[in-house]
Short mmCIF file of C-alpha atoms in Angstrom, two decimals:
data_model
loop_
_atom_site.label_atom_id
_atom_site.label_comp_id
_atom_site.label_asym_id
_atom_site.label_seq_id
_atom_site.Cartn_x
_atom_site.Cartn_y
_atom_site.Cartn_z
CA MET A 1 -79.60 -39.43 -10.08
CA SER A 2 -78.15 -42.32 -12.09
CA GLN A 3 -74.67 -40.85 -11.70
CA GLN A 4 -75.16 -40.80 -7.95
CA ILE A 5 -76.21 -44.45 -7.90
CA ASN A 6 -73.18 -45.45 -9.98
CA GLU A 7 -70.91 -43.77 -7.45
CA LYS A 8 -72.09 -46.08 -4.65
CA LEU A 9 -69.84 -48.97 -3.51
CA SER A 10 -71.30 -52.44 -4.12
CA LEU A 11 -70.99 -55.33 -1.64
CA LYS A 12 -68.13 -56.80 -3.70
CA GLU A 13 -66.28 -53.47 -3.57
CA VAL A 14 -66.92 -53.13 0.18
CA ILE A 15 -65.49 -56.63 0.79
CA ALA A 16 -62.56 -55.78 -1.49
CA MET A 17 -61.95 -52.60 0.55
CA GLY A 18 -61.80 -54.66 3.77
CA VAL A 19 -59.64 -57.46 2.37
CA GLY A 20 -57.41 -54.89 0.67
CA GLY A 21 -56.94 -53.05 3.95
CA MET A 22 -55.96 -56.27 5.76
CA VAL A 23 -54.06 -58.43 3.26
CA GLY A 24 -51.42 -55.81 2.70
CA GLY A 25 -47.77 -55.58 3.67
CA GLY A 26 -48.57 -57.22 7.01
CA ILE A 27 -48.56 -60.86 5.90
CA PHE A 28 -45.26 -60.33 4.07
CA SER A 29 -43.60 -58.25 6.80
CA VAL A 30 -44.67 -59.97 10.02
CA LEU A 31 -44.87 -63.64 9.00
CA GLY A 32 -41.29 -64.21 10.17
CA LEU A 33 -42.04 -62.59 13.54
CA ALA A 34 -45.07 -64.81 14.07
CA ILE A 35 -43.12 -68.00 13.28
CA ALA A 36 -40.21 -66.92 15.50
CA GLN A 37 -42.59 -66.65 18.47
CA ALA A 38 -45.21 -69.34 17.75
CA GLY A 39 -43.05 -71.84 15.85
CA HIS A 40 -45.11 -74.62 14.26
CA ALA A 41 -48.27 -73.09 15.73
CA ALA A 42 -47.96 -69.89 13.64
CA PRO A 43 -51.21 -70.72 11.76
CA ILE A 44 -52.97 -70.91 15.15
CA ALA A 45 -51.52 -67.50 16.06
CA PHE A 46 -53.00 -66.04 12.87
CA ALA A 47 -56.33 -67.74 13.66
CA LEU A 48 -56.32 -66.25 17.19
CA GLY A 49 -55.71 -62.78 15.76
CA GLY A 50 -58.57 -63.38 13.34
CA ILE A 51 -60.95 -64.36 16.15
CA ILE A 52 -60.21 -61.08 17.96
CA ALA A 53 -60.78 -59.22 14.69
CA LEU A 54 -64.10 -61.05 14.10
CA LEU A 55 -65.40 -60.21 17.57
CA THR A 56 -64.39 -56.58 17.11
CA GLY A 57 -65.87 -56.58 13.61
CA LEU A 58 -69.27 -57.46 15.06
CA SER A 59 -68.98 -54.43 17.36
CA TYR A 60 -68.06 -52.21 14.40
CA ALA A 61 -70.99 -53.56 12.37
CA ARG A 62 -73.64 -52.77 14.99
CA LEU A 63 -72.17 -49.36 15.83
CA GLY A 64 -71.63 -48.47 12.16
CA LEU A 65 -75.18 -49.36 11.16
CA HIS A 66 -76.68 -47.45 14.10
CA TYR A 67 -74.71 -44.21 13.71
CA GLN A 68 -73.86 -44.31 9.96
CA SER A 69 -71.02 -41.80 10.17
CA ASP A 70 -67.90 -41.31 8.05
CA GLY A 71 -66.04 -40.85 11.35
CA GLY A 72 -66.13 -44.56 12.22
CA SER A 73 -64.21 -45.27 15.43
CA PHE A 74 -63.96 -41.56 16.26
CA THR A 75 -67.75 -41.16 16.20
CA TYR A 76 -68.41 -44.32 18.26
CA LEU A 77 -66.04 -43.16 21.00
CA GLU A 78 -67.76 -39.76 21.00
CA LYS A 79 -71.16 -41.40 21.49
CA ALA A 80 -69.98 -43.81 24.18
CA PHE A 81 -68.01 -41.51 26.50
CA ARG A 82 -68.83 -38.13 28.00
CA SER A 83 -65.30 -36.73 27.80
CA PRO A 84 -64.71 -35.36 24.27
CA HIS A 85 -60.96 -35.90 24.75
CA ILE A 86 -61.37 -39.70 24.71
CA ALA A 87 -62.75 -39.59 21.17
CA GLY A 88 -60.16 -36.99 20.21
CA MET A 89 -57.25 -39.10 21.43
CA GLY A 90 -58.76 -42.15 19.77
CA GLY A 91 -59.00 -40.24 16.50
CA TRP A 92 -55.40 -39.03 16.73
CA LEU A 93 -54.21 -42.56 17.53
CA LEU A 94 -56.07 -43.89 14.50
CA LEU A 95 -54.56 -41.26 12.21
CA VAL A 96 -51.01 -41.93 13.40
CA GLY A 97 -51.61 -45.69 13.32
CA TYR A 98 -52.89 -45.54 9.75
CA VAL A 99 -49.91 -43.44 8.68
CA GLY A 100 -47.66 -46.09 10.24
CA THR A 101 -49.39 -48.98 8.48
CA MET A 102 -49.39 -47.19 5.12
CA ALA A 103 -45.66 -46.55 5.60
CA LEU A 104 -45.19 -50.27 6.32
CA TYR A 105 -47.12 -51.19 3.17
CA ALA A 106 -45.19 -48.72 1.03
CA TYR A 107 -41.89 -49.96 2.47
CA THR A 108 -42.79 -53.57 1.60
CA PHE A 109 -43.83 -52.48 -1.90
CA GLY A 110 -40.46 -50.81 -2.35
CA VAL A 111 -38.53 -53.87 -1.13
CA TYR A 112 -40.33 -56.36 -3.38
CA GLY A 113 -40.44 -53.96 -6.31
CA ALA A 114 -36.69 -53.37 -6.11
CA ALA A 115 -36.07 -57.13 -5.77
CA MET A 116 -38.11 -57.90 -8.88
CA LEU A 117 -36.08 -55.28 -10.74
CA GLY A 118 -32.88 -57.09 -9.75
CA ASP A 119 -31.91 -55.40 -6.46
CA ASN A 120 -32.14 -58.52 -4.22
CA ASN A 121 -29.68 -57.36 -1.55
CA GLY A 122 -30.87 -53.80 -1.08
CA GLN A 123 -27.78 -52.35 -2.74
CA ASN A 124 -29.80 -49.61 -4.44
CA PRO A 125 -31.68 -47.74 -1.69
CA ALA A 126 -32.57 -44.94 -4.12
CA MET A 127 -34.71 -47.38 -6.13
CA HIS A 128 -36.43 -48.54 -2.94
CA HIS A 129 -37.21 -44.96 -1.87
CA PHE A 130 -38.41 -44.08 -5.37
CA LEU A 131 -40.82 -47.04 -5.57
CA GLU A 132 -42.28 -46.57 -2.09
CA SER A 133 -42.87 -42.88 -2.78
CA LEU A 134 -44.28 -43.57 -6.25
CA VAL A 135 -46.95 -46.00 -5.01
CA LEU A 136 -48.17 -43.52 -2.38
CA LEU A 137 -48.39 -40.66 -4.88
CA SER A 138 -50.13 -42.91 -7.43
CA PHE A 139 -52.95 -43.83 -5.06
CA LEU A 140 -53.21 -40.26 -3.88
CA GLY A 141 -54.12 -39.49 -7.50
CA VAL A 142 -56.62 -42.38 -7.65
CA ASN A 143 -58.38 -41.25 -4.46
CA LEU A 144 -58.44 -37.62 -5.58
CA TYR A 145 -60.10 -38.67 -8.84
CA GLY A 146 -63.21 -40.22 -7.29
CA VAL A 147 -64.98 -42.80 -5.12
CA LYS A 148 -65.86 -45.16 -7.95
CA ALA A 149 -62.29 -45.17 -9.27
CA SER A 150 -61.07 -46.10 -5.79
CA GLY A 151 -63.64 -48.89 -5.34
CA THR A 152 -63.16 -50.36 -8.83
CA SER A 153 -59.37 -50.36 -8.66
CA GLU A 154 -59.59 -51.99 -5.24
CA LEU A 155 -61.80 -54.79 -6.55
CA ILE A 156 -59.41 -55.56 -9.42
CA ILE A 157 -56.28 -55.50 -7.27
CA VAL A 158 -57.78 -57.63 -4.49
CA THR A 159 -59.05 -60.24 -6.95
CA VAL A 160 -55.58 -60.65 -8.47
CA LYS A 161 -53.73 -60.94 -5.16
CA VAL A 162 -56.24 -63.37 -3.63
CA LEU A 163 -55.92 -65.60 -6.70
CA ILE A 164 -52.11 -65.56 -6.43
CA LEU A 165 -52.03 -66.27 -2.69
CA GLY A 166 -54.73 -68.93 -3.17
CA LEU A 167 -52.62 -70.64 -5.85
CA PHE A 168 -49.57 -70.52 -3.57
CA ALA A 169 -51.54 -72.00 -0.66
CA VAL A 170 -53.32 -74.77 -2.59
CA ILE A 171 -50.20 -76.01 -4.44
CA GLY A 172 -48.01 -75.55 -1.37
CA LEU A 173 -50.24 -77.75 0.78
CA PHE A 174 -49.20 -80.78 -1.29
CA TYR A 175 -45.53 -80.13 -0.45
CA VAL A 176 -45.92 -79.51 3.29
CA LYS A 177 -43.54 -81.65 5.39
CA SER A 178 -45.20 -83.09 8.50
CA ASP A 179 -41.97 -83.00 10.52
CA HIS A 180 -41.97 -79.20 10.03
CA LEU A 181 -45.38 -78.98 11.73
CA LEU A 182 -44.97 -81.37 14.67
CA PRO A 183 -45.02 -80.98 17.58
CA VAL A 184 -47.57 -78.20 17.09
CA PHE A 185 -46.76 -76.20 20.23
CA ASN A 186 -42.97 -76.49 20.03
CA GLN A 187 -42.61 -72.90 21.32
CA GLY A 188 -45.23 -73.26 24.06
CA GLY A 189 -48.70 -71.78 24.42
CA LEU A 190 -47.45 -68.31 25.38
CA GLY A 191 -45.55 -68.14 22.10
CA VAL A 192 -48.85 -68.45 20.23
CA VAL A 193 -50.34 -65.47 22.10
CA MET A 194 -47.16 -63.42 21.55
CA GLY A 195 -47.22 -64.31 17.87
CA ALA A 196 -50.88 -63.26 17.59
CA ALA A 197 -50.16 -59.93 19.32
CA LEU A 198 -47.15 -59.20 17.10
CA ILE A 199 -48.98 -59.87 13.83
CA PHE A 200 -52.20 -58.10 14.79
CA VAL A 201 -51.30 -55.19 12.52
CA ALA A 202 -52.01 -57.64 9.67
CA TYR A 203 -55.72 -57.57 10.67
CA GLU A 204 -56.22 -53.84 10.87
CA GLY A 205 -58.08 -52.56 7.86
CA PHE A 206 -61.62 -53.90 8.20
CA GLU A 207 -62.49 -51.01 10.49
CA LEU A 208 -62.15 -48.72 7.46
CA ILE A 209 -65.41 -50.13 6.05
CA PRO A 210 -67.78 -48.19 8.40
CA ASN A 211 -65.98 -44.96 7.39
CA ALA A 212 -67.51 -45.39 3.92
CA VAL A 213 -71.02 -46.28 5.16
CA ASN A 214 -72.55 -43.25 3.42
CA GLU A 215 -70.85 -44.13 0.15
CA MET A 216 -71.99 -47.77 -0.09
CA ASP A 217 -75.07 -49.23 -1.69
CA ASN A 218 -77.70 -50.55 0.79
CA PRO A 219 -75.60 -50.18 3.99
CA GLN A 220 -78.27 -51.94 6.12
CA ARG A 221 -77.44 -55.13 4.25
CA ASN A 222 -73.87 -54.62 3.05
CA LEU A 223 -72.10 -53.09 6.07
CA HIS A 224 -72.40 -56.14 8.34
CA ARG A 225 -71.80 -58.59 5.49
CA GLY A 226 -68.84 -56.62 4.17
CA ILE A 227 -67.07 -56.64 7.53
CA ILE A 228 -67.69 -60.32 8.34
CA TRP A 229 -66.89 -61.59 4.85
CA SER A 230 -63.69 -59.55 4.58
CA ILE A 231 -62.38 -60.76 7.96
CA GLY A 232 -63.36 -64.37 7.19
CA ILE A 233 -61.61 -64.33 3.80
CA THR A 234 -58.50 -62.75 5.30
CA LEU A 235 -58.37 -65.22 8.20
CA PHE A 236 -58.64 -68.16 5.78
CA ILE A 237 -55.85 -66.78 3.57
CA TYR A 238 -53.53 -66.07 6.52
CA VAL A 239 -53.93 -69.51 8.11
CA LEU A 240 -53.31 -71.32 4.80
CA VAL A 241 -50.32 -69.14 3.88
CA ALA A 242 -48.77 -69.57 7.35
CA LEU A 243 -49.32 -73.34 7.15
CA VAL A 244 -47.55 -73.57 3.79
CA ALA A 245 -44.68 -71.34 4.95
CA VAL A 246 -44.10 -73.35 8.15
CA GLY A 247 -44.47 -76.64 6.28
CA ASN A 248 -41.87 -75.77 3.63
CA LEU A 249 -39.21 -73.85 5.56
CA LEU A 250 -37.48 -74.39 8.89
CA PRO A 251 -37.76 -71.54 11.44
CA GLU A 252 -34.04 -70.84 10.99
CA GLU A 253 -34.54 -70.40 7.25
CA ILE A 254 -37.50 -68.06 7.77
CA LYS A 255 -35.44 -65.96 10.16
CA LYS A 256 -32.56 -65.90 7.65
CA TYR A 257 -34.71 -64.78 4.72
CA GLY A 258 -36.66 -62.19 6.74
CA GLU A 259 -38.85 -60.08 4.46
CA TYR A 260 -38.47 -62.64 1.67
CA ALA A 261 -39.54 -65.64 3.79
CA LEU A 262 -42.87 -66.01 2.01
CA ALA A 263 -41.26 -65.83 -1.42
CA GLU A 264 -38.59 -68.34 -0.40
CA ALA A 265 -41.32 -70.70 0.86
CA ALA A 266 -42.58 -70.93 -2.72
CA ARG A 267 -39.22 -72.05 -4.14
CA PRO A 268 -39.43 -75.74 -3.05
CA PHE A 269 -42.52 -76.35 -5.20
CA LEU A 270 -42.63 -73.46 -7.71
CA GLY A 271 -38.94 -72.64 -8.19
CA GLU A 272 -37.87 -69.19 -9.37
CA ALA A 273 -41.37 -68.62 -10.75
CA GLY A 274 -42.66 -68.96 -7.17
CA PHE A 275 -40.46 -66.10 -5.99
CA LEU A 276 -41.74 -63.89 -8.81
CA LEU A 277 -45.34 -64.97 -8.17
CA ILE A 278 -45.17 -64.05 -4.48
CA GLY A 279 -43.33 -60.86 -5.38
CA LEU A 280 -46.23 -59.93 -7.66
CA ALA A 281 -48.71 -60.77 -4.88
CA ALA A 282 -46.74 -58.53 -2.51
CA LEU A 283 -46.94 -55.64 -4.96
CA PHE A 284 -50.69 -56.07 -5.46
CA SER A 285 -51.32 -56.60 -1.73
CA THR A 286 -49.41 -53.55 -0.53
CA ALA A 287 -50.87 -51.37 -3.29
CA SER A 288 -54.47 -52.29 -2.47
CA ALA A 289 -53.83 -51.86 1.27
CA ILE A 290 -52.50 -48.35 0.67
CA ASN A 291 -55.55 -47.54 -1.47
CA ALA A 292 -58.06 -48.83 1.10
CA THR A 293 -56.31 -47.21 4.07
CA MET A 294 -55.91 -43.87 2.34
CA PHE A 295 -59.61 -43.90 1.34
CA GLY A 296 -60.86 -44.36 4.91
CA THR A 297 -58.23 -42.29 6.72
CA ALA A 298 -58.92 -39.17 4.68
CA ARG A 299 -62.59 -39.34 5.62
CA LEU A 300 -61.69 -39.81 9.29
CA GLY A 301 -59.56 -36.66 9.12
CA MET A 302 -62.44 -34.77 7.51
CA VAL A 303 -64.90 -35.79 10.27
CA MET A 304 -62.37 -34.92 12.99
CA ALA A 305 -61.99 -31.46 11.44
CA THR A 306 -65.74 -30.87 11.56
CA GLU A 307 -65.61 -31.77 15.29
CA ASP A 308 -62.70 -29.32 15.88
CA ALA A 309 -60.27 -32.14 16.69
CA LEU A 310 -58.15 -31.18 13.65
CA PRO A 311 -57.59 -27.81 11.94
CA ALA A 312 -60.63 -26.80 9.86
CA VAL A 313 -58.66 -27.04 6.60
CA PHE A 314 -58.81 -30.87 6.87
CA GLY A 315 -62.55 -30.61 6.24
CA PHE A 316 -62.21 -28.91 2.83
CA ARG A 317 -63.90 -30.95 0.08
CA ARG A 318 -64.16 -30.76 -3.70
CA LYS A 319 -67.60 -29.54 -4.78
CA GLN A 320 -67.78 -31.95 -7.73
CA ASN A 321 -67.47 -35.25 -5.79
CA ASN A 322 -67.24 -34.35 -2.09
CA ILE A 323 -63.69 -35.77 -1.77
CA PRO A 324 -61.68 -34.46 1.26
CA TRP A 325 -58.67 -33.42 -0.82
CA VAL A 326 -56.75 -31.52 1.88
CA SER A 327 -57.02 -34.47 4.27
CA LEU A 328 -55.82 -36.85 1.53
CA ILE A 329 -52.79 -34.70 0.66
CA ALA A 330 -51.81 -34.08 4.30
CA ILE A 331 -52.04 -37.76 5.30
CA THR A 332 -50.06 -38.83 2.23
CA ALA A 333 -47.37 -36.24 2.99
CA CYS A 334 -47.03 -37.57 6.56
CA THR A 335 -46.78 -41.14 5.25
CA LEU A 336 -44.09 -40.14 2.76
CA ALA A 337 -42.08 -38.67 5.63
CA PHE A 338 -42.56 -41.82 7.75
CA VAL A 339 -41.57 -44.28 5.04
CA ASN A 340 -38.48 -42.37 3.96
CA LEU A 341 -37.19 -41.27 7.39
CA ALA A 342 -38.66 -43.36 10.24
CA ASN A 343 -37.61 -46.63 11.86
CA LEU A 344 -40.24 -48.99 10.51
CA THR A 345 -39.61 -51.62 13.19
CA ILE A 346 -40.80 -49.14 15.80
CA ILE A 347 -43.67 -47.98 13.57
CA SER A 348 -44.95 -51.53 12.99
CA SER A 349 -44.85 -52.31 16.72
CA PHE A 350 -46.67 -49.05 17.38
CA ALA A 351 -49.32 -49.98 14.78
CA SER A 352 -50.09 -53.33 16.44
CA SER A 353 -50.22 -51.74 19.88
CA THR A 354 -52.42 -48.89 18.68
CA PHE A 355 -55.01 -51.02 16.93
CA LEU A 356 -55.25 -53.44 19.82
CA LEU A 357 -56.00 -50.44 22.06
CA ILE A 358 -58.46 -48.94 19.58
CA PHE A 359 -60.27 -52.25 19.14
CA ALA A 360 -60.46 -52.68 22.91
CA ALA A 361 -62.00 -49.20 23.14
CA ILE A 362 -64.54 -49.96 20.38
CA ASN A 363 -65.57 -53.22 22.07
CA LEU A 364 -65.95 -51.28 25.33
CA SER A 365 -68.05 -48.68 23.47
CA ALA A 366 -70.35 -51.36 22.03
CA TRP A 367 -70.80 -52.88 25.47
CA HIS A 368 -71.33 -49.46 27.10
CA LEU A 369 -73.98 -48.58 24.48
CA ARG A 370 -75.70 -51.99 24.64
CA LYS A 371 -79.03 -50.40 25.68
CA THR A 372 -78.93 -47.87 22.84
CA VAL A 373 -77.37 -50.14 20.20
CA PRO A 374 -79.01 -53.58 20.47
CA GLY A 375 -76.97 -56.76 20.20
CA ASN A 376 -75.40 -59.57 22.20
CA PRO A 377 -73.59 -57.86 25.14
CA TRP A 378 -71.15 -60.75 25.64
CA THR A 379 -69.58 -60.49 22.19
CA PRO A 380 -67.97 -57.05 22.71
CA LEU A 381 -67.03 -58.00 26.27
CA LEU A 382 -65.10 -61.05 25.03
CA GLY A 383 -63.50 -58.94 22.30
CA LEU A 384 -62.45 -56.39 24.94
CA VAL A 385 -60.80 -59.02 27.16
CA LEU A 386 -58.92 -60.67 24.28
CA SER A 387 -57.75 -57.32 22.87
CA LEU A 388 -56.39 -56.15 26.24
CA ALA A 389 -54.75 -59.53 26.91
CA SER A 390 -53.00 -59.40 23.53
CA TRP A 391 -51.92 -55.79 24.11
CA GLY A 392 -50.43 -56.69 27.49
CA THR A 393 -48.61 -59.64 25.92
CA LEU A 394 -47.19 -57.35 23.23
CA LEU A 395 -45.88 -54.92 25.84
CA ILE A 396 -44.20 -57.78 27.73
CA TYR A 397 -42.58 -58.98 24.50
CA LEU A 398 -41.28 -55.48 23.65
CA TRP A 399 -40.00 -54.96 27.19
CA ARG A 400 -38.00 -58.17 26.97
CA SER A 401 -36.74 -57.93 23.40
CA SER A 402 -36.83 -54.25 22.38
CA PRO A 403 -37.31 -51.78 25.25
CA LYS A 404 -36.26 -48.95 22.91
CA SER A 405 -39.40 -49.63 20.84
CA LEU A 406 -41.48 -49.41 24.00
CA TYR A 407 -39.99 -46.02 24.88
CA TRP A 408 -40.71 -44.73 21.38
CA ILE A 409 -44.30 -45.98 21.51
CA GLY A 410 -44.77 -44.23 24.86
CA ALA A 411 -43.35 -41.03 23.40
CA ILE A 412 -45.72 -41.18 20.40
CA TYR A 413 -48.68 -41.70 22.72
CA ALA A 414 -47.57 -38.67 24.73
CA VAL A 415 -47.48 -36.58 21.53
CA VAL A 416 -51.01 -37.81 20.70
CA VAL A 417 -52.31 -36.67 24.09
CA ILE A 418 -50.64 -33.25 23.73
CA ALA A 419 -51.98 -32.87 20.17
CA GLU A 420 -55.52 -33.58 21.34
CA LEU A 421 -55.28 -31.06 24.17
CA LEU A 422 -53.85 -28.38 21.85
CA PHE A 423 -56.19 -28.80 18.87
CA SER A 424 -59.46 -29.82 20.47
CA ARG A 425 -61.81 -26.99 21.41
CA ARG A 426 -64.88 -29.18 21.76
CA GLY A 427 -64.67 -29.44 25.54
CA LEU A 428 -64.46 -25.65 25.94
CA ARG A 429 -67.39 -25.10 23.58
CA LYS A 430 -69.57 -27.57 25.43
CA LYS A 431 -68.79 -25.92 28.74
CA ARG A 432 -69.73 -22.50 27.33
CA SER A 433 -73.00 -23.84 25.94
#
């Protein structure tokens, strides 16, 4: 019995899982995109994205506590809508979206890792590919070992990266140049919304917390708190980091430095040590995000298998600790293929689009189930409207700037629909019964 209690995730570990899932490669990869669209108002764009995440987090908390299922979003869609294919497509979208975000995190880990080993200009792609593959395989081993190992490692990693980003933000605030921040809306109000839509992938991750509801200590107390605290901490970090970046670098410089914009923003007040410090934060951030995402995604795959939305082999678990090992290995293999072969610009755009759609669907589910799952009905409705508005803005941006990305996203969604229709037998079984 005592061993079972020790295996439960504490509130600190639950919050670490949420923060680790959000403060990953996103802040390092999409900061430049946000500033290019929102200009001086980039911190406001991050705050807007955080507000949408908070509203959706409240929907996840009430649904997660009521249904207490490892399936998370997949289960909530099943409960809210009669057609089993809606939940199936939602589950497939989540799986592909998580693979895309883990590939983005691993890619960022490889870039910063190679830079800290001396490859600043990407002249050694083999090192980049080796590092991004190594970090994925390392956390596959951690997650295969056990729940407690995953939760403990997450807590340590998140603590280190939050301390580093906090140090960067606090010191950097004293060096912010006011002329870099004024006028606030130098790119217009629409630019803020576009920036928020583009960087929304940086807020996905908190929705992994309900997937572990049966593996956390006192879920009635810790589920809601874990979600709200993790989003609040992440929002605070993002706004401060964006403020320091905008206040220390001109938009042209941020565009020039690209993936290294955040590290370069530390040079004016921390010198070369600042670049190394942010590089270390990037490594810790991407590593913890991979760990948290892999933990929740494997359990989603397992639940989908039990509902016949995935092949039954995805539901195989180790007898010793109940870990879905086949799901873990399969998802990691897909991510390895993505990160080493795919166009990550298209994948990151797809991730933002996918999670905005998923969050809109979850808010709609919470509103639709308002009589079954008690709570304020206006909160999910507002979350639904803001999610759809951001998704529409993202599509407009992609149509104007990168129509090829839009075509690829449409093609991936078509594959998701076909996959659901081919693998799901739930509708047929229900008709027979």
